[in-house]
Tab-separated table of N, CA and C in Angstrom:
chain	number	residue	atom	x	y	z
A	53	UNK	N	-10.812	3.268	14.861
A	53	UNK	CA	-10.310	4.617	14.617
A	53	UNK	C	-8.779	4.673	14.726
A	54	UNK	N	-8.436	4.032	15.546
A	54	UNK	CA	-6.798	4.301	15.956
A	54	UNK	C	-6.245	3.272	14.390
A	55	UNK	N	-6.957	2.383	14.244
A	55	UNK	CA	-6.184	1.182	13.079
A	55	UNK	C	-6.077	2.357	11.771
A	56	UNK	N	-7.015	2.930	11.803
A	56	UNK	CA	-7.114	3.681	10.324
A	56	UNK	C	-6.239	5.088	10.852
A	57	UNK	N	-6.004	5.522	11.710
A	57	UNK	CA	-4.825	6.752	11.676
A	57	UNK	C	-3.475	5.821	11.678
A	58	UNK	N	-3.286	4.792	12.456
A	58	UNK	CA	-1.729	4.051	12.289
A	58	UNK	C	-1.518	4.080	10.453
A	59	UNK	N	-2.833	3.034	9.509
A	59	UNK	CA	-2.315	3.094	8.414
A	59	UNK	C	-2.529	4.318	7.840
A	60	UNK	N	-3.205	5.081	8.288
A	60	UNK	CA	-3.049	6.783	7.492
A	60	UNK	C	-1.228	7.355	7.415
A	61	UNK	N	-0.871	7.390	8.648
A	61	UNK	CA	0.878	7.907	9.306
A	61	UNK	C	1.454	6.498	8.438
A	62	UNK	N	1.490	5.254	8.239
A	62	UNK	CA	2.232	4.336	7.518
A	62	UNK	C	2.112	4.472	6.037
A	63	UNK	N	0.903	4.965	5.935
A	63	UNK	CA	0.876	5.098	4.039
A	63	UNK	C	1.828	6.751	3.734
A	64	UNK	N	1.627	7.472	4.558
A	64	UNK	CA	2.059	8.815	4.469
A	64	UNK	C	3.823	8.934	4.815
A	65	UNK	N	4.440	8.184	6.012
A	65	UNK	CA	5.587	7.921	5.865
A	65	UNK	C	6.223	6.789	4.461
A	66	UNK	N	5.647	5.887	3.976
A	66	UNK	CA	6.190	5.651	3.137
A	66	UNK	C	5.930	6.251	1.699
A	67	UNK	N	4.623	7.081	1.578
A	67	UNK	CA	4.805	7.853	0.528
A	67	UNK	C	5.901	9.118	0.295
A	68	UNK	N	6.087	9.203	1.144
A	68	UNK	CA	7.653	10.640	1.428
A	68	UNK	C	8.602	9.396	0.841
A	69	UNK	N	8.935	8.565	1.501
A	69	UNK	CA	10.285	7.882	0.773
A	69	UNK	C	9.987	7.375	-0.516
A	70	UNK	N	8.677	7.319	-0.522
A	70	UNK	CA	8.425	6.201	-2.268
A	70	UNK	C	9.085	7.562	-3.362
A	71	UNK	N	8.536	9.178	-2.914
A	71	UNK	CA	8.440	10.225	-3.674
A	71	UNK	C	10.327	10.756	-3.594
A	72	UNK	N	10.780	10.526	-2.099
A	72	UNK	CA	11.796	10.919	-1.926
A	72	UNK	C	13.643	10.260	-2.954
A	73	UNK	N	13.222	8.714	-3.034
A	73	UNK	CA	13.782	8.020	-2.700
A	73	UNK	C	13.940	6.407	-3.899
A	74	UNK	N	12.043	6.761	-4.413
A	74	UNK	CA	11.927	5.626	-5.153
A	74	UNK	C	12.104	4.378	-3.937
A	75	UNK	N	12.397	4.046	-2.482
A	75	UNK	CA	12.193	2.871	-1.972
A	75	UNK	C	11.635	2.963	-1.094
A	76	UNK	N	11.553	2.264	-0.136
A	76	UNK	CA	10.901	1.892	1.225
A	76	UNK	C	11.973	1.097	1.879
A	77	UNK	N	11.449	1.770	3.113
A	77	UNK	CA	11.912	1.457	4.477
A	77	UNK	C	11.627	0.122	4.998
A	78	UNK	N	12.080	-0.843	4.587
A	78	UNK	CA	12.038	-2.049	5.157
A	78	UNK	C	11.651	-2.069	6.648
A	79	UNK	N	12.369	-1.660	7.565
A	79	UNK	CA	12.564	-1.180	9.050
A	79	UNK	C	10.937	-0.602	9.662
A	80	UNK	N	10.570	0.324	8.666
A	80	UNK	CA	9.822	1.026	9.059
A	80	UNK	C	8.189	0.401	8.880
A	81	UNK	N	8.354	-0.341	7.635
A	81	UNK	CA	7.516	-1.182	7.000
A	81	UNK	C	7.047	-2.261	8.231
A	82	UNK	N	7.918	-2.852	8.563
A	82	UNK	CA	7.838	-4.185	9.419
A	82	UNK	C	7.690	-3.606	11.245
A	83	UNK	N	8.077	-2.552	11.536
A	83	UNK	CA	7.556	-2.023	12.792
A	83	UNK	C	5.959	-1.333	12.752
A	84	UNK	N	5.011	-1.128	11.449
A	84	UNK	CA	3.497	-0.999	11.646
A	84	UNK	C	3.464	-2.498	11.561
A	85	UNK	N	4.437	-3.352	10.956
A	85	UNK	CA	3.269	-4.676	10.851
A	85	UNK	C	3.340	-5.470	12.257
A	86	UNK	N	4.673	-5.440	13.476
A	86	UNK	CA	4.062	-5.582	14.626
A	86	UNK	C	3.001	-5.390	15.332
A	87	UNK	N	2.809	-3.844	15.178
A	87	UNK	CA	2.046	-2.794	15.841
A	87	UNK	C	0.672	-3.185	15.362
A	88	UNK	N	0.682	-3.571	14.109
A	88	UNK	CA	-0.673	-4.045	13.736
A	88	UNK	C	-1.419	-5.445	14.229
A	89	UNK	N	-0.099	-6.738	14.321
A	89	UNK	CA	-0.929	-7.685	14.965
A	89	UNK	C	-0.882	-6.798	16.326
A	90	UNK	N	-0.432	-6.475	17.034
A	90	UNK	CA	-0.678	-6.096	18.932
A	90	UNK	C	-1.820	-5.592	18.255
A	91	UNK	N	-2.264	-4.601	17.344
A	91	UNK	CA	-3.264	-3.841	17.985
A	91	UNK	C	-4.802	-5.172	17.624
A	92	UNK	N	-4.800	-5.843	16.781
A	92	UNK	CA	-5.535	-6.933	16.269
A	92	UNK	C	-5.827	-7.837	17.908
A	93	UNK	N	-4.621	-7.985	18.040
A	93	UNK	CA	-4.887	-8.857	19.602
A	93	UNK	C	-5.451	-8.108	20.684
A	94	UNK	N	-5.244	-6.847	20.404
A	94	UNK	CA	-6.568	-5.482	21.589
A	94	UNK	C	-7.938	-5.912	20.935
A	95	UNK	N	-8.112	-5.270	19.558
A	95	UNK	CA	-9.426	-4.773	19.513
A	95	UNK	C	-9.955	-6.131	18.352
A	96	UNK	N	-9.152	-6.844	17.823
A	96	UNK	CA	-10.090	-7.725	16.751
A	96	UNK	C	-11.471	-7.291	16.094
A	97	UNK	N	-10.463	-6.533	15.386
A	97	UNK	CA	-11.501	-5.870	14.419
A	97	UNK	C	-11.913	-7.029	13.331
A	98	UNK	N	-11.160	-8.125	12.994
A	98	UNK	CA	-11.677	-8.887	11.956
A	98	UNK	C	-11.070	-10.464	12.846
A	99	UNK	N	-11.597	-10.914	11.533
A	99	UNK	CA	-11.114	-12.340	11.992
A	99	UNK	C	-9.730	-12.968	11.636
A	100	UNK	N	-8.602	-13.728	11.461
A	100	UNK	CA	-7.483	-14.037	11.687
A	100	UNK	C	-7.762	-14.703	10.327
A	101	UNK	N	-8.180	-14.819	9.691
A	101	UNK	CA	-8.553	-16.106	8.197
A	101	UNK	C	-8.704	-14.170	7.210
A	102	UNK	N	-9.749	-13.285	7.802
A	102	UNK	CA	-9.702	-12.093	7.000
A	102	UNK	C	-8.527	-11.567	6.861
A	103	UNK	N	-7.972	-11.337	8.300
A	103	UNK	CA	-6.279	-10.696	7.931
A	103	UNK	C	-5.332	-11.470	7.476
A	104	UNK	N	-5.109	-12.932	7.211
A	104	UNK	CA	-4.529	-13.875	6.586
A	104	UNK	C	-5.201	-13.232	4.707
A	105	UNK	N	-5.842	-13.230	4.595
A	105	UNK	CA	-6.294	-12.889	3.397
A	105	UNK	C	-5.989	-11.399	2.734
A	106	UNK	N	-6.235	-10.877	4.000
A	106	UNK	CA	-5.731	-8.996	3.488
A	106	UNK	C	-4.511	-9.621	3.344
A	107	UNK	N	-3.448	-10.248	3.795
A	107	UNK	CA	-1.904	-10.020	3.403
A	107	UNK	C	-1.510	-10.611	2.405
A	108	UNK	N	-2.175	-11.618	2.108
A	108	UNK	CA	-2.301	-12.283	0.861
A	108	UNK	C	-2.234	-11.583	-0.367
A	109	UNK	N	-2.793	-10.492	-0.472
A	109	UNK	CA	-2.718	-9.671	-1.606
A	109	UNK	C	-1.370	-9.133	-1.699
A	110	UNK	N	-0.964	-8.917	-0.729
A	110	UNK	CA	0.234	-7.780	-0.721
A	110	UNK	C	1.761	-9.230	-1.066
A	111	UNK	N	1.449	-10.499	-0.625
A	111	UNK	CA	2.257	-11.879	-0.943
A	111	UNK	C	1.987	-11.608	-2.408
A	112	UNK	N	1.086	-11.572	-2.800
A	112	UNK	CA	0.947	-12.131	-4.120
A	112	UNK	C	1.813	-10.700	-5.114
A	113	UNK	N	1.609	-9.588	-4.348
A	113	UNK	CA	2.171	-8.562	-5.050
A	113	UNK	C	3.879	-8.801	-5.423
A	114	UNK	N	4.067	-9.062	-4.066
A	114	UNK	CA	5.554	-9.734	-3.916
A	114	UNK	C	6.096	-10.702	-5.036
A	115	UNK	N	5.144	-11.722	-5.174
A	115	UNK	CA	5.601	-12.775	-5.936
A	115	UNK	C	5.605	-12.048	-7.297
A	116	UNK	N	4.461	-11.210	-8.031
A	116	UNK	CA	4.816	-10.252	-8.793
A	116	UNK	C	6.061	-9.623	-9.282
A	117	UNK	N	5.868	-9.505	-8.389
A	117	UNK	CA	7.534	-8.345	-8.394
A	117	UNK	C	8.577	-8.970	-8.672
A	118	UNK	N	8.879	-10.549	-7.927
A	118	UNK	CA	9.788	-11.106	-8.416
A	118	UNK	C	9.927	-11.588	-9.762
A	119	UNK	N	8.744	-12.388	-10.090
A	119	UNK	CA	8.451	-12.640	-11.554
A	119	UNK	C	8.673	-11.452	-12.937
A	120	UNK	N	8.385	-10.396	-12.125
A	120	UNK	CA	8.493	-9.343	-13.178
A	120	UNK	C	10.257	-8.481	-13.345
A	121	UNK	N	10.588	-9.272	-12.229
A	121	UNK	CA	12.414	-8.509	-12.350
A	121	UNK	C	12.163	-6.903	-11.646
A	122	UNK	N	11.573	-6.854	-10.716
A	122	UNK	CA	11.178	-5.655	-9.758
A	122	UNK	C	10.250	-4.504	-10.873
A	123	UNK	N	9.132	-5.099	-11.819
A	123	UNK	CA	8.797	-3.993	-12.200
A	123	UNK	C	7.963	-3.267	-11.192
A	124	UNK	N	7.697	-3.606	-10.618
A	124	UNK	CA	6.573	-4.275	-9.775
A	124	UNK	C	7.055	-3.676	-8.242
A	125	UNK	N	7.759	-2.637	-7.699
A	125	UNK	CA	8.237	-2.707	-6.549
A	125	UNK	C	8.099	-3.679	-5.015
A	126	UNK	N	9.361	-4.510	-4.719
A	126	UNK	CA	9.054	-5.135	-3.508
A	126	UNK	C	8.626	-5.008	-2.082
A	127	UNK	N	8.436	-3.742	-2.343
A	127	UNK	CA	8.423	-2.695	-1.755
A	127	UNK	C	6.963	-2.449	-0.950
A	128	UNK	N	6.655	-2.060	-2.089
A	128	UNK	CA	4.621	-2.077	-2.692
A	128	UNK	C	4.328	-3.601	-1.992
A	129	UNK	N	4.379	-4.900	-2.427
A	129	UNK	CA	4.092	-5.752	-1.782
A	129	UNK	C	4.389	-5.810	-0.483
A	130	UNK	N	5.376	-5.587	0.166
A	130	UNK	CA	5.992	-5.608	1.396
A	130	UNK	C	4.918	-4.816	2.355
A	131	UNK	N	4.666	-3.339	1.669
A	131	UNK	CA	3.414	-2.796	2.087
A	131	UNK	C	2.240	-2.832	2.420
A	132	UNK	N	1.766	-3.572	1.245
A	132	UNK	CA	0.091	-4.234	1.147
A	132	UNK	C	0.366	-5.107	1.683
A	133	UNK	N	1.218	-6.008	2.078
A	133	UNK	CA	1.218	-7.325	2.896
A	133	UNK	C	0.768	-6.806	4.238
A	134	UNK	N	1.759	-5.971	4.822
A	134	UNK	CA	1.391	-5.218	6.231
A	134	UNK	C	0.022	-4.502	6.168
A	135	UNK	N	-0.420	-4.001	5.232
A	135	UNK	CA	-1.714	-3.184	5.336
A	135	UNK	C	-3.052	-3.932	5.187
A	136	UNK	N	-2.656	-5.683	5.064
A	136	UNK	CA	-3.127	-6.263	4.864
A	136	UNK	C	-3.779	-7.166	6.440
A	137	UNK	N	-2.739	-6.685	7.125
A	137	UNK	CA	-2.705	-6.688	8.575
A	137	UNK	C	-4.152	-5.984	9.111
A	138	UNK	N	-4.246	-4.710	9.132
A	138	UNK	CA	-5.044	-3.860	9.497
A	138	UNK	C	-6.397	-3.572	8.125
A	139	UNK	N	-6.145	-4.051	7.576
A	139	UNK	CA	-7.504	-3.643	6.581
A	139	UNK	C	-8.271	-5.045	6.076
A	140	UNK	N	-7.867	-6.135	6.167
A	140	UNK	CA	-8.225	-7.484	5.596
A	140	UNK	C	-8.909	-7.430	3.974
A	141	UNK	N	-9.051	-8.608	3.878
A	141	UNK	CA	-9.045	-8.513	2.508
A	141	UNK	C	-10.146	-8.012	1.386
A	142	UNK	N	-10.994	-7.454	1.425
A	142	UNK	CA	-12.041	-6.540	0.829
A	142	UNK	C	-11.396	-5.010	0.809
A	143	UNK	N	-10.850	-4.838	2.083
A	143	UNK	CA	-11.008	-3.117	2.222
A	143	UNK	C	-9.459	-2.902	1.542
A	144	UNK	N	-8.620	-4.205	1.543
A	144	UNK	CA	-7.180	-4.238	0.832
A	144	UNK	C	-7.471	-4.078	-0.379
A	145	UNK	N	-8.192	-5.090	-1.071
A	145	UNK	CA	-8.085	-5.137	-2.374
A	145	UNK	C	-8.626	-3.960	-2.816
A	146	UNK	N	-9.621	-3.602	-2.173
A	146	UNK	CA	-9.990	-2.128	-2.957
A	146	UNK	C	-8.826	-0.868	-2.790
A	147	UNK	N	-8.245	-1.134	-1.919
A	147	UNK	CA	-6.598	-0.135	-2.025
A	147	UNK	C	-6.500	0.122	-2.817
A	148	UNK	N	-5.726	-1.927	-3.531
A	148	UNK	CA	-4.867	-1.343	-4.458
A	148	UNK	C	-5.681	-1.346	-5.339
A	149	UNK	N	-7.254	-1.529	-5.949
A	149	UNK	CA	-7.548	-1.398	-7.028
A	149	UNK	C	-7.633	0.483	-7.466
A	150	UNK	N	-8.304	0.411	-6.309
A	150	UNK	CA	-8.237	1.975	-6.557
A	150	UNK	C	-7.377	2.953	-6.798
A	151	UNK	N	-5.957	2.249	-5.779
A	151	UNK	CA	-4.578	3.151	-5.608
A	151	UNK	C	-3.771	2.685	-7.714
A	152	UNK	N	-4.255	1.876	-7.827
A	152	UNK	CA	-3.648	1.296	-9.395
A	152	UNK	C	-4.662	2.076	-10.212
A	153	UNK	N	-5.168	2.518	-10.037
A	153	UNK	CA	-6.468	3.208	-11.004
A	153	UNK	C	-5.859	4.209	-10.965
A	154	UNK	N	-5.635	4.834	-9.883
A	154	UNK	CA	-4.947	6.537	-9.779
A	154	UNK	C	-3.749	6.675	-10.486
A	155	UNK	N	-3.026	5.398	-10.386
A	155	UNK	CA	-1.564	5.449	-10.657
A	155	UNK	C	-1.973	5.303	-12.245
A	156	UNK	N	-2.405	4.649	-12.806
A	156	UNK	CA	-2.732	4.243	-14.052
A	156	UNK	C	-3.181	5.789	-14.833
A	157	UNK	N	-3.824	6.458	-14.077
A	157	UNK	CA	-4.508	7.189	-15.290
A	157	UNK	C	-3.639	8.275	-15.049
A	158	UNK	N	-2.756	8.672	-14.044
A	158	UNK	CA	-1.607	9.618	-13.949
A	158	UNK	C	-0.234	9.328	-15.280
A	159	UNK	N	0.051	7.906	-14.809
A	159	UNK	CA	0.848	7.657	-15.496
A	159	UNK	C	0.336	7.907	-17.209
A	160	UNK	N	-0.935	7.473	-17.559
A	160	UNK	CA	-1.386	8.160	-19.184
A	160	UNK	C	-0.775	9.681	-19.378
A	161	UNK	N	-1.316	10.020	-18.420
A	161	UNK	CA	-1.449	11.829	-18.443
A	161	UNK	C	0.011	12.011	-18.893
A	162	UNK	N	1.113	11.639	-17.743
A	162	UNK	CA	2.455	11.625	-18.065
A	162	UNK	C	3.051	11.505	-19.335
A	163	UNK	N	2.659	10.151	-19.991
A	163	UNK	CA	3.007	9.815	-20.952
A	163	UNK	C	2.475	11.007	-22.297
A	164	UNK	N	0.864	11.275	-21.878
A	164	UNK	CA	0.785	12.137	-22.979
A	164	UNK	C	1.111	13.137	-23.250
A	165	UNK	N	1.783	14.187	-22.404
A	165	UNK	CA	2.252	15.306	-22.128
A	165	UNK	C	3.266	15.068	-22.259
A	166	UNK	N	4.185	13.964	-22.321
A	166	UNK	CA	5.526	13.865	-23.032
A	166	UNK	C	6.516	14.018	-21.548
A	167	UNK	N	6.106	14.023	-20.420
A	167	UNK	CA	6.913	13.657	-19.192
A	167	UNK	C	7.614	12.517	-18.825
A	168	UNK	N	7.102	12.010	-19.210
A	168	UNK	CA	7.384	10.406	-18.910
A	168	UNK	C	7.226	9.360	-20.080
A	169	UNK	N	7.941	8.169	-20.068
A	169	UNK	CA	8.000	8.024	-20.932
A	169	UNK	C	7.797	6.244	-20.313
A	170	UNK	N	6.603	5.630	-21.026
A	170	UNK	CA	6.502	4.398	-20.625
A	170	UNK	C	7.244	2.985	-20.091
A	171	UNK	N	8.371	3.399	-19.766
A	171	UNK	CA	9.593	2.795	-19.399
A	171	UNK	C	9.726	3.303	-17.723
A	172	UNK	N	9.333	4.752	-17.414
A	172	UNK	CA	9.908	5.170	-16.405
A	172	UNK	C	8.985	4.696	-15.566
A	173	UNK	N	10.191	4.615	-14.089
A	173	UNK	CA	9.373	4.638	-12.410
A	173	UNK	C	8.181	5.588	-12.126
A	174	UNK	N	7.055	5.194	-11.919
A	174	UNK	CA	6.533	6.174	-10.936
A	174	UNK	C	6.732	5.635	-9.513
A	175	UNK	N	6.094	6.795	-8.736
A	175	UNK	CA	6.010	6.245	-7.210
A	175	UNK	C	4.523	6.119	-7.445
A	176	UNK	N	4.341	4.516	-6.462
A	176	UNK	CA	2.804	4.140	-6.351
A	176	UNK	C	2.316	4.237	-5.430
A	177	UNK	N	3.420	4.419	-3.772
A	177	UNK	CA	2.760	4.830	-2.378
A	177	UNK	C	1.620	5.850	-2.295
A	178	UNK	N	1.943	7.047	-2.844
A	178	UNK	CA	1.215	8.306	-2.964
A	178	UNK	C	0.063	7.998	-3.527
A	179	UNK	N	-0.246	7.307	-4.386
A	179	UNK	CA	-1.556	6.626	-4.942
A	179	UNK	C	-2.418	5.690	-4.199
A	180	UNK	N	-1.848	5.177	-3.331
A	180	UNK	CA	-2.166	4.695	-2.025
A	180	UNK	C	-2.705	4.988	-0.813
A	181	UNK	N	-1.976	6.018	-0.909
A	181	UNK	CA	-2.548	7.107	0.247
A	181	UNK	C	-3.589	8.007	-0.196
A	182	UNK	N	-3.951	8.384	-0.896
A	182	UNK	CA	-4.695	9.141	-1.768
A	182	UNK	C	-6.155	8.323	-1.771
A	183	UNK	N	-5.824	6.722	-2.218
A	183	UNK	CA	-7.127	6.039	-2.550
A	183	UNK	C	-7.580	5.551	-0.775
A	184	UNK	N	-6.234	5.260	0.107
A	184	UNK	CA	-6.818	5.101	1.709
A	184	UNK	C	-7.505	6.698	2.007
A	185	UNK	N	-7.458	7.514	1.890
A	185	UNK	CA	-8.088	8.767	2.058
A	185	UNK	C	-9.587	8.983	1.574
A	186	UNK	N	-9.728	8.435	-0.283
A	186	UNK	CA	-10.451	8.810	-0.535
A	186	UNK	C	-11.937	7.692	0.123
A	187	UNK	N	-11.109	6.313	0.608
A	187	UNK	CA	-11.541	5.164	1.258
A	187	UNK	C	-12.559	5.578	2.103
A	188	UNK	N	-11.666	6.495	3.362
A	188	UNK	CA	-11.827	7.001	4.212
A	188	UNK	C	-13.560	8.125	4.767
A	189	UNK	N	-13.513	8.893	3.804
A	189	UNK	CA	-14.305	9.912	3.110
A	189	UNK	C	-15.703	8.938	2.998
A	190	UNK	N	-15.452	8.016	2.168
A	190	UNK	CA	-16.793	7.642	1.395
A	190	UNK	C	-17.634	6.667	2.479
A	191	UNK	N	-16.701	6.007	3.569
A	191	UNK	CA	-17.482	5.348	4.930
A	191	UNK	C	-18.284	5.979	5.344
């Protein structure tokens, strides 16, 4: 219970800056991912090979990002790496599949309504938080 309100307050503080700001808080990013191994070394909710694997996704996002010339925010990886901490790798990957689904079919909408224009930034935190919520709900 406490792991899933820390990343509830971590997806929700960095969705204010993703919306605010277009970036993330490096600083802020890397003080849940302490907080997350301590709390792993309390309660071991998973195994150390699972949370090696949840962060894995959020590495690989990274390497993304570089390959893609930041289409990809480093940001976003930097994130899922840490959330990768506290959720391991099943309940991660369904994040971002889900949080990319949201973002995906927003971003259509955008485009078709003539807001946006397939070139532009969205913020993807908020889609994140949205799909950890709707995560949340369906347990």
């Amino acid at each position: 219970m406490i792991q899933q309100v820390v990343v509830l307050v971590l997806l929700a503080i960095c969705a204010k800056h993703d919306i605010q700001n277009q970036r993330l808080h490096v600083n802020v990013i890397l003080f849940f991912g302490i907080i997350g191994i301590l709390l792993h070394m309390i309660f071991r909710r998973q195994t150390i090979a699972d949370m090696l694997l949840g962060m894995f996704i959020g590495a690989a996002l990274i390497l993304v990002s570089k390959w893609t010339g930041g289409k990809l925010g480093l940001g976003d990886g930097l994130l899922l790496t840490v959330v990768g901490i506290y959720l391991g790798f099943e309940e991660n990957l369904v994040l971002l599949f889900l949080g990319s689904t949201l973002c995906a079919l927003w971003a259509l909408y955008l485009v078709a309504v003539k807001k946006k224009s397939k070139e532009d930034r969205i913020a993807f935190v908020p889609f994140l938080l949205t799909a950890y919520m709707a995560m949340l709900v369906m347990v």
